[in-house]
Coordinates of C-alpha atoms in Angstrom, one line a residue:
M100 CA -49.1 10.9 -31.2
E101 CA -48.0 9.5 -34.2
S102 CA -44.7 10.8 -34.0
V103 CA -43.2 9.0 -31.0
Q104 CA -44.5 5.7 -32.3
S105 CA -43.8 6.2 -35.9
K106 CA -39.7 7.5 -34.4
V107 CA -39.6 3.9 -32.0
R108 CA -40.9 1.9 -35.3
E109 CA -38.0 4.2 -37.4
A110 CA -35.3 3.1 -34.1
I111 CA -36.6 -0.5 -33.9
A112 CA -35.8 -0.7 -37.9
R113 CA -32.7 0.7 -38.4
F114 CA -30.8 -0.2 -35.4
S115 CA -32.4 -3.6 -35.1
L116 CA -33.6 -2.9 -31.3
F117 CA -35.1 -6.5 -31.5
P118 CA -37.1 -9.3 -33.8
K119 CA -40.2 -9.9 -33.7
N120 CA -41.4 -12.5 -30.6
S121 CA -39.1 -11.0 -28.2
K122 CA -39.3 -10.8 -24.2
I123 CA -38.8 -7.5 -23.2
L124 CA -38.2 -5.9 -20.1
V125 CA -39.4 -2.0 -19.9
A126 CA -37.1 -0.6 -17.3
L127 CA -39.9 1.2 -15.2
S128 CA -39.0 4.1 -13.1
G129 CA -42.4 5.5 -13.1
G130 CA -41.4 9.2 -14.7
P131 CA -43.3 9.6 -17.9
D132 CA -39.9 8.6 -20.4
S133 CA -40.3 5.3 -18.5
V134 CA -44.4 5.8 -18.9
T135 CA -44.2 6.4 -22.4
L136 CA -42.0 3.5 -23.2
L137 CA -43.8 1.0 -21.9
H138 CA -47.1 2.5 -23.8
T139 CA -45.2 2.7 -27.4
L140 CA -44.4 -0.9 -26.6
L141 CA -47.8 -2.2 -26.1
S142 CA -48.9 -0.7 -28.4
L143 CA -46.6 -3.0 -30.9
K144 CA -47.3 -6.2 -29.0
E145 CA -49.7 -8.0 -31.2
E146 CA -47.7 -6.1 -34.0
M147 CA -44.6 -7.5 -33.3
N148 CA -46.3 -10.6 -31.5
L149 CA -43.9 -9.0 -28.0
T150 CA -44.1 -10.6 -24.3
V151 CA -43.5 -7.0 -22.1
G152 CA -43.1 -6.8 -18.5
A153 CA -41.9 -4.1 -16.5
V154 CA -39.0 -3.8 -13.7
H155 CA -38.6 -1.6 -11.0
V156 CA -35.3 -0.9 -8.9
N157 CA -35.7 1.0 -5.8
H158 CA -32.3 2.5 -4.9
M159 CA -33.6 3.6 -0.5
L160 CA -31.8 7.5 -1.6
R161 CA -35.4 9.7 -1.4
G162 CA -37.1 8.2 1.6
E163 CA -40.9 8.1 1.1
E164 CA -40.4 9.9 -1.9
S165 CA -39.3 6.5 -3.3
D166 CA -41.6 4.7 -2.0
R167 CA -43.8 5.9 -3.6
D168 CA -42.0 5.8 -7.2
E169 CA -42.8 1.3 -6.2
A170 CA -46.1 2.1 -5.5
F171 CA -46.9 4.1 -8.6
V172 CA -45.7 1.1 -10.4
R173 CA -46.9 -1.3 -8.6
E174 CA -50.7 0.1 -9.6
L175 CA -49.8 1.0 -13.0
C176 CA -48.6 -2.3 -13.5
K177 CA -51.6 -4.0 -12.7
N178 CA -54.1 -1.8 -13.8
W179 CA -53.0 -2.2 -17.3
N180 CA -51.7 -5.7 -16.6
V181 CA -48.1 -5.8 -17.3
P182 CA -45.5 -8.6 -15.0
L183 CA -43.6 -7.1 -12.5
I184 CA -40.6 -7.7 -10.5
V185 CA -39.4 -4.5 -8.1
K186 CA -35.8 -5.0 -6.4
R187 CA -34.6 -3.2 -4.1
V188 CA -31.1 -2.1 -3.1
N189 CA -30.0 0.3 -0.4
V190 CA -27.3 2.8 -2.1
P191 CA -27.0 4.9 0.6
E192 CA -25.3 1.8 2.9
V193 CA -23.9 -0.3 -0.4
S194 CA -21.8 3.0 -1.3
K195 CA -20.3 4.1 1.6
G196 CA -19.2 7.5 1.3
R197 CA -18.3 6.7 -2.5
N198 CA -20.2 8.7 -5.3
V199 CA -23.8 7.3 -4.8
E200 CA -24.2 8.1 -8.3
A201 CA -22.2 5.4 -9.6
V202 CA -22.6 3.1 -6.7
A203 CA -26.5 3.6 -7.6
R204 CA -26.2 2.9 -11.9
R205 CA -24.1 0.0 -11.4
E206 CA -26.6 -1.1 -8.7
R207 CA -29.0 -1.0 -11.0
Y208 CA -27.5 -2.5 -14.5
R209 CA -27.3 -5.1 -12.0
L210 CA -30.4 -5.6 -10.6
F211 CA -31.8 -5.5 -14.7
R212 CA -29.5 -7.9 -15.8
E213 CA -30.4 -10.5 -13.1
A214 CA -34.9 -9.4 -13.9
L215 CA -33.9 -10.0 -17.0
S216 CA -32.5 -13.6 -16.0
E217 CA -35.1 -14.5 -14.1
W218 CA -37.6 -14.3 -16.4
N219 CA -36.5 -15.3 -19.0
G220 CA -36.3 -12.0 -20.8
D221 CA -34.5 -11.3 -24.1
Y222 CA -33.9 -7.4 -24.0
I223 CA -34.0 -4.6 -20.8
A224 CA -36.0 -1.5 -22.8
L225 CA -34.7 1.7 -21.1
G226 CA -36.1 5.0 -21.4
H227 CA -33.6 7.3 -22.4
T228 CA -34.2 10.0 -25.1
A229 CA -32.4 11.6 -27.3
S230 CA -32.4 14.7 -25.0
D231 CA -31.1 12.7 -22.4
L232 CA -28.2 11.9 -25.1
T233 CA -27.9 15.5 -26.2
E234 CA -26.9 15.4 -22.2
T235 CA -24.7 13.1 -22.0
V236 CA -22.7 14.3 -25.0
L237 CA -22.4 18.0 -23.8
L238 CA -21.3 16.2 -20.4
N239 CA -18.5 14.6 -22.2
L240 CA -17.2 17.5 -23.8
T241 CA -17.6 19.4 -20.8
K242 CA -15.1 16.9 -19.3
G243 CA -13.3 16.2 -21.9
S244 CA -13.4 12.3 -23.6
G245 CA -12.5 10.4 -26.4
I246 CA -15.2 9.4 -29.8
K247 CA -17.1 6.7 -27.0
G248 CA -17.5 9.9 -24.8
L249 CA -18.1 12.1 -27.8
R250 CA -20.5 9.3 -29.6
G251 CA -23.0 9.2 -26.6
F252 CA -24.6 6.0 -25.0
L253 CA -25.8 3.8 -28.1
P254 CA -29.2 2.3 -29.3
K255 CA -28.4 -0.9 -28.5
R256 CA -25.4 -2.7 -26.3
E257 CA -25.6 -6.2 -25.2
V258 CA -29.2 -7.2 -24.0
F259 CA -30.3 -3.1 -23.9
I260 CA -31.8 -1.5 -26.4
R261 CA -33.4 2.0 -26.4
P262 CA -36.7 2.6 -28.3
L263 CA -36.7 6.4 -27.4
F264 CA -33.3 6.5 -28.6
L265 CA -34.6 9.4 -31.6
V266 CA -37.7 10.7 -29.4
T267 CA -36.6 14.6 -28.0
R268 CA -37.3 14.8 -24.2
E269 CA -40.6 17.3 -25.7
E270 CA -42.3 15.1 -27.9
V271 CA -42.6 12.9 -24.6
E272 CA -44.6 14.9 -22.8
A273 CA -46.9 16.0 -25.7
Y274 CA -46.9 11.9 -25.9
V275 CA -48.1 11.9 -22.0
E276 CA -49.9 14.7 -22.4
E277 CA -52.0 13.5 -26.0
N278 CA -53.0 9.6 -24.0
N279 CA -53.7 11.4 -20.5
L280 CA -51.2 8.6 -18.7
P281 CA -50.1 9.0 -15.2
F282 CA -46.9 9.2 -14.0
V283 CA -44.1 10.8 -11.1
V284 CA -41.0 13.4 -10.7
D285 CA -38.3 12.4 -9.5
S286 CA -37.8 15.4 -7.5
S287 CA -33.7 15.4 -7.4
N288 CA -33.6 15.3 -11.3
L289 CA -35.0 18.9 -10.1
K290 CA -31.4 20.3 -8.3
T291 CA -28.5 21.8 -10.3
D292 CA -26.2 20.1 -7.3
Y293 CA -25.8 17.2 -10.3
D294 CA -24.1 18.5 -13.1
R295 CA -26.7 16.7 -15.1
N296 CA -29.2 18.5 -14.3
L297 CA -27.6 21.6 -14.8
I298 CA -26.9 21.0 -18.3
R299 CA -30.3 20.5 -18.3
L300 CA -31.7 22.9 -16.6
E301 CA -29.5 25.7 -17.5
V302 CA -26.9 25.3 -21.0
V303 CA -29.5 23.6 -23.2
P304 CA -32.6 26.3 -23.5
V305 CA -29.4 28.8 -24.2
L306 CA -28.6 26.2 -27.1
K307 CA -31.4 25.4 -28.2
R308 CA -32.2 29.6 -28.2
I309 CA -29.0 29.0 -30.9
N310 CA -31.0 26.1 -32.8
P311 CA -33.9 25.3 -31.4
A312 CA -33.3 21.5 -33.2
L313 CA -30.5 21.2 -30.7
E314 CA -31.5 16.9 -30.4
E315 CA -31.5 16.4 -34.1
A316 CA -28.1 17.8 -34.7
V317 CA -26.9 15.7 -32.1
L318 CA -28.2 12.6 -33.4
R319 CA -26.7 13.5 -36.1
E320 CA -23.8 14.4 -35.5
T321 CA -23.2 11.1 -33.1
A322 CA -24.4 9.2 -36.0
L323 CA -21.1 10.1 -38.0
L324 CA -19.4 9.6 -34.8
R325 CA -20.7 5.8 -34.3
E326 CA -19.8 5.0 -38.0
F327 CA -15.8 6.1 -37.2
E328 CA -15.9 4.4 -34.4
D329 CA -16.7 1.5 -36.4
F330 CA -13.9 1.9 -38.7
V331 CA -11.4 2.7 -36.0
K332 CA -12.4 -0.6 -34.5
S333 CA -11.5 -2.2 -37.5
Q334 CA -7.5 -0.8 -37.5
V335 CA -7.2 -1.5 -34.1
E336 CA -8.8 -5.0 -33.3
P337 CA -6.5 -6.5 -35.0
V338 CA -3.0 -5.0 -33.3
V339 CA -4.4 -5.0 -29.3
S340 CA -5.7 -9.0 -30.1
E341 CA -2.4 -10.0 -32.0
Y342 CA -0.3 -8.7 -28.8
L343 CA -2.5 -9.4 -26.1
K344 CA -1.1 -12.1 -24.7
G345 CA -1.3 -14.1 -21.3
G346 CA -3.2 -10.5 -19.6
S347 CA -0.5 -8.7 -20.6
F348 CA 0.2 -6.6 -23.9
C349 CA 3.5 -6.0 -25.4
A350 CA 4.1 -4.4 -28.6
P351 CA 7.0 -3.5 -31.1
V352 CA 7.9 0.3 -30.9
K353 CA 8.5 0.1 -34.2
V354 CA 4.6 -1.2 -35.4
L355 CA 3.3 1.1 -33.0
R356 CA 4.6 4.2 -34.7
E357 CA 3.4 3.6 -37.7
F358 CA -0.1 4.5 -37.2
P359 CA -1.1 7.7 -37.4
S360 CA -1.4 10.0 -34.0
F361 CA -6.0 9.1 -33.7
L362 CA -5.3 6.0 -34.2
L363 CA -2.3 5.3 -31.9
S364 CA -3.9 7.2 -29.3
E365 CA -7.4 4.7 -29.1
V366 CA -5.2 1.7 -29.5
L367 CA -3.3 2.8 -25.7
R368 CA -6.4 3.2 -25.1
E369 CA -8.0 0.0 -25.6
A370 CA -5.4 -2.6 -25.1
Y371 CA -5.0 0.1 -21.7
R372 CA -8.4 -0.8 -21.3
R373 CA -8.1 -4.9 -22.1
V374 CA -4.8 -5.2 -19.2
S375 CA -5.9 -3.1 -16.4
G376 CA -10.5 -2.8 -17.0
K377 CA -9.9 0.9 -16.8
D378 CA -9.6 3.8 -19.0
L379 CA -7.1 6.1 -19.4
S380 CA -7.2 10.7 -19.5
Y381 CA -6.2 12.5 -21.8
K382 CA -3.7 13.7 -20.7
S383 CA -2.0 10.5 -20.0
V384 CA -2.2 8.3 -23.5
E385 CA -0.4 11.8 -25.2
E386 CA 2.2 10.9 -22.6
L387 CA 2.3 7.8 -23.9
K388 CA 2.4 9.1 -27.3
E389 CA 5.5 11.0 -26.8
A390 CA 6.9 8.0 -24.6
V391 CA 6.5 5.4 -27.9
K392 CA 8.1 8.9 -30.1
Q393 CA 11.1 8.5 -28.3
S394 CA 14.0 5.8 -27.2
G395 CA 15.0 5.3 -23.9
F396 CA 13.3 3.3 -20.7
K397 CA 10.2 4.7 -19.7
K398 CA 7.8 3.9 -17.0
F399 CA 4.7 4.7 -16.1
S400 CA 2.6 4.0 -13.4
F401 CA -1.7 5.4 -13.6
H402 CA -3.9 2.9 -12.0
K403 CA -2.7 0.7 -9.2
G404 CA -2.1 -2.6 -10.2
T405 CA -1.0 -2.1 -14.3
A406 CA 2.3 -1.4 -15.0
V407 CA 3.3 0.7 -18.1
Y408 CA 6.7 0.4 -20.1
K409 CA 8.5 1.8 -23.0
T410 CA 11.4 -0.4 -24.0
Q411 CA 13.9 0.7 -27.0
E412 CA 11.7 -1.7 -28.9
A413 CA 8.9 -3.1 -27.0
F414 CA 5.9 -1.0 -25.4
C415 CA 4.4 -3.2 -23.0
I416 CA 1.1 -2.8 -20.5
E417 CA 1.2 -5.7 -17.7
P418 CA -0.7 -6.2 -14.3
E419 CA 1.8 -4.8 -11.9
K420 CA 3.6 -7.7 -9.7
G421 CA 3.5 -5.4 -6.7
K422 CA 6.6 -4.1 -4.4
G423 CA 7.4 -6.4 -1.6
Q424 CA 7.4 -9.8 -4.2
K425 CA 9.4 -12.1 -3.6
G426 CA 12.4 -12.8 -5.7
F427 CA 13.6 -16.6 -7.2
Y428 CA 16.2 -18.5 -4.9
Y429 CA 17.8 -21.9 -5.2
E430 CA 20.2 -24.2 -3.8
V431 CA 22.7 -26.7 -6.5
R432 CA 23.0 -29.8 -4.5
E433 CA 22.7 -32.4 -6.9
L434 CA 24.8 -32.5 -10.4
P435 CA 23.9 -32.7 -13.1
S436 CA 21.3 -30.1 -12.1
S437 CA 19.5 -27.9 -15.0
L438 CA 16.8 -25.1 -13.3
E439 CA 14.2 -22.5 -15.2
T440 CA 14.7 -19.3 -13.7
P441 CA 12.6 -16.2 -15.6
L442 CA 14.6 -15.3 -17.9
Y443 CA 17.2 -18.6 -18.6
T444 CA 17.7 -22.2 -18.3
L445 CA 20.5 -23.3 -16.4
K446 CA 22.8 -26.2 -16.5
F447 CA 25.2 -27.8 -13.9
S448 CA 27.5 -30.4 -14.8
I449 CA 30.9 -31.5 -13.9
N450 CA 34.0 -30.4 -16.0
S451 CA 32.0 -28.9 -18.9
G452 CA 30.9 -25.3 -19.7
L453 CA 31.8 -22.6 -17.7
P454 CA 34.2 -23.4 -14.9
V455 CA 32.3 -21.3 -11.6
A456 CA 33.2 -23.5 -8.5
P457 CA 35.7 -26.3 -7.7
L458 CA 34.2 -29.2 -7.4
S459 CA 36.2 -30.1 -4.1
Q460 CA 34.4 -27.3 -2.4
F461 CA 30.6 -27.7 -4.3
R462 CA 30.5 -30.4 -2.8
S463 CA 30.7 -28.6 1.6
A464 CA 29.5 -25.5 0.0
G465 CA 26.4 -25.6 -3.2
I466 CA 25.7 -23.0 -5.7
I467 CA 23.3 -20.3 -4.9
V468 CA 20.9 -19.4 -8.0
R469 CA 18.8 -16.3 -7.1
S470 CA 17.2 -13.2 -7.8
R471 CA 19.2 -10.2 -6.9
K472 CA 19.4 -8.2 -3.9
P473 CA 21.0 -4.8 -2.3
G474 CA 24.4 -5.4 -1.7
D475 CA 25.9 -7.3 -4.7
R476 CA 28.9 -6.8 -6.2
L477 CA 30.8 -8.2 -8.7
K478 CA 34.7 -8.3 -8.4
F479 CA 37.4 -7.7 -11.2
K480 CA 41.3 -7.7 -11.7
G481 CA 41.7 -4.5 -8.4
F482 CA 38.8 -3.4 -8.1
S483 CA 34.8 -4.1 -7.3
K484 CA 31.4 -2.5 -8.8
P485 CA 27.8 -2.8 -7.4
L486 CA 26.0 -5.1 -9.6
K487 CA 23.2 -2.2 -9.5
K488 CA 26.0 0.5 -11.3
F489 CA 27.3 -2.5 -13.6
L490 CA 23.5 -3.4 -15.1
I491 CA 22.8 0.5 -15.2
E492 CA 25.8 0.5 -16.6
K493 CA 25.5 -2.7 -19.7
R494 CA 22.0 -0.8 -20.3
F495 CA 20.4 -3.5 -19.0
P496 CA 16.2 -3.9 -19.4
A497 CA 15.2 -2.1 -16.0
H498 CA 12.0 -4.0 -16.1
L499 CA 14.3 -7.3 -16.5
R500 CA 16.5 -6.7 -13.8
D501 CA 14.8 -9.0 -11.4
L502 CA 14.7 -11.0 -13.3
V503 CA 18.5 -11.9 -14.3
P504 CA 19.6 -15.2 -12.3
V505 CA 22.5 -14.6 -10.1
V506 CA 25.1 -16.9 -9.2
E507 CA 26.4 -17.1 -6.2
F508 CA 29.6 -19.6 -5.0
N509 CA 31.1 -18.9 -1.2
G510 CA 29.1 -16.0 -0.6
E511 CA 30.2 -14.0 -3.7
V512 CA 28.8 -13.3 -7.2
V513 CA 30.5 -16.0 -9.8
F514 CA 28.6 -15.4 -12.8
I515 CA 25.8 -13.5 -14.5
P516 CA 24.6 -15.4 -17.9
E517 CA 25.7 -13.2 -20.9
L518 CA 26.7 -10.2 -18.9
Y519 CA 29.5 -11.7 -16.1
T520 CA 31.9 -14.5 -15.2
R521 CA 34.1 -14.5 -12.6
R522 CA 36.2 -17.7 -13.6
A523 CA 36.8 -20.2 -10.7
E524 CA 40.4 -20.4 -9.6
T525 CA 40.7 -24.7 -9.7
E526 CA 43.2 -27.1 -11.2
G527 CA 41.0 -30.2 -11.1
D528 CA 38.0 -30.8 -11.2
F529 CA 35.1 -27.7 -11.6
V530 CA 31.5 -27.3 -11.2
G531 CA 30.6 -25.7 -15.0
V532 CA 27.8 -24.3 -16.0
E533 CA 25.7 -24.0 -19.4
F534 CA 22.6 -21.2 -20.0
E535 CA 19.5 -21.1 -22.7
R536 CA 18.0 -17.9 -23.4
R537 CA 14.1 -19.2 -22.6
A538 CA 12.2 -19.1 -25.9
E539 CA 9.3 -16.5 -24.3
S540 CA 12.1 -13.9 -23.1
S541 CA 14.5 -13.8 -26.1
D542 CA 13.6 -10.6 -27.1
K543 CA 16.6 -8.5 -25.2
R544 CA 15.3 -5.5 -25.3
E545 CA 18.1 -3.9 -25.3
G546 CA 19.4 -0.5 -25.3
D547 CA 17.2 1.3 -22.3
K548 CA 18.3 3.9 -20.7
E549 CA 17.4 4.5 -16.6
T550 CA 19.9 5.6 -14.3
G551 CA 17.5 3.9 -10.5

């Protein structure tokens, strides 16, 4: 059937799937799609000077049927004189109660890459069709998705190519029949227990009563979405790259507020993905967008290991430091001394700077510089106040409170840079402190509001 081959040629040219002289490894399950893909690429072998091989992954999910598929693929490749690599993975054992479909997919793609490397090939060809794309788009639409979900899978991504991207399942079935191609049927594809199968078997037939050319319509829409996605990337990428430093993303709120709503959504999604490796739900993105608009401090935790917070001036996504992480603690016994704390550099010397301790008592007691701890209190004339309450009243950023250095002498807090000084009562020589805010912490981010 010329239509399938012509559509494969069109896909190769339109999406620059591969150049001539390429080594292509076909992901061969034994079903009609992958058999058609292999047969079509073999027909183009002379024309494009291709080297064509195959890889089969036995997931060991369907017992004897899985072994049957493997035996069929071995026999087919032997008859067609195609080099074959077979990989086996015990998905039920590897998954251990987790999402079997997700684990199978992850392992399948891992083994595809492994086989491609062993074969020293250029590309892995997947048998996904326009009908598969339609099902993917409908499934993502049903569950809720951003641009990437609605445009479905790509015709080419890294080493993975989809030469049947423009071909429908009906065309594959006709091609198989006309060329008398052998194939096997995966019985799990006939069960509506899986969401994708339910869409394929029950939803798509209803939609095709409305529009028999459903796949062509989806191909047009997803082409537009790919163009829109390219535009969005051109706007989002520079912002994410500019404010992504050291594995954390931190951008001025005023910069984010300048973005239109749909672009801001993509900035937040992409920044979060870069830091955490995970995707945000629509609801989570909307929460973050609302926080960007508002004033004050907000903190979020969508996935374990990633912290998201917004101060008066900045919006940040960073790896979570973890509960129970030890603070810092230093003892000053020698003068002069210089200490690097997370926010400040502190210098202690004799008779220079703000007095924090009598020199005569320093010799025996020393000075402690540490992070805050429960029970810390500050003394004022006629009263005292919990340090926690003091920091809240001063509107000191909540995300920095565990980083602020507390200077302790004789069991009492005597100094906090820029916030508190309890002058030492001394008539003689004293130990003084000078401080300098570290360059990487120069943004004070004042104006946060939090009550805890």
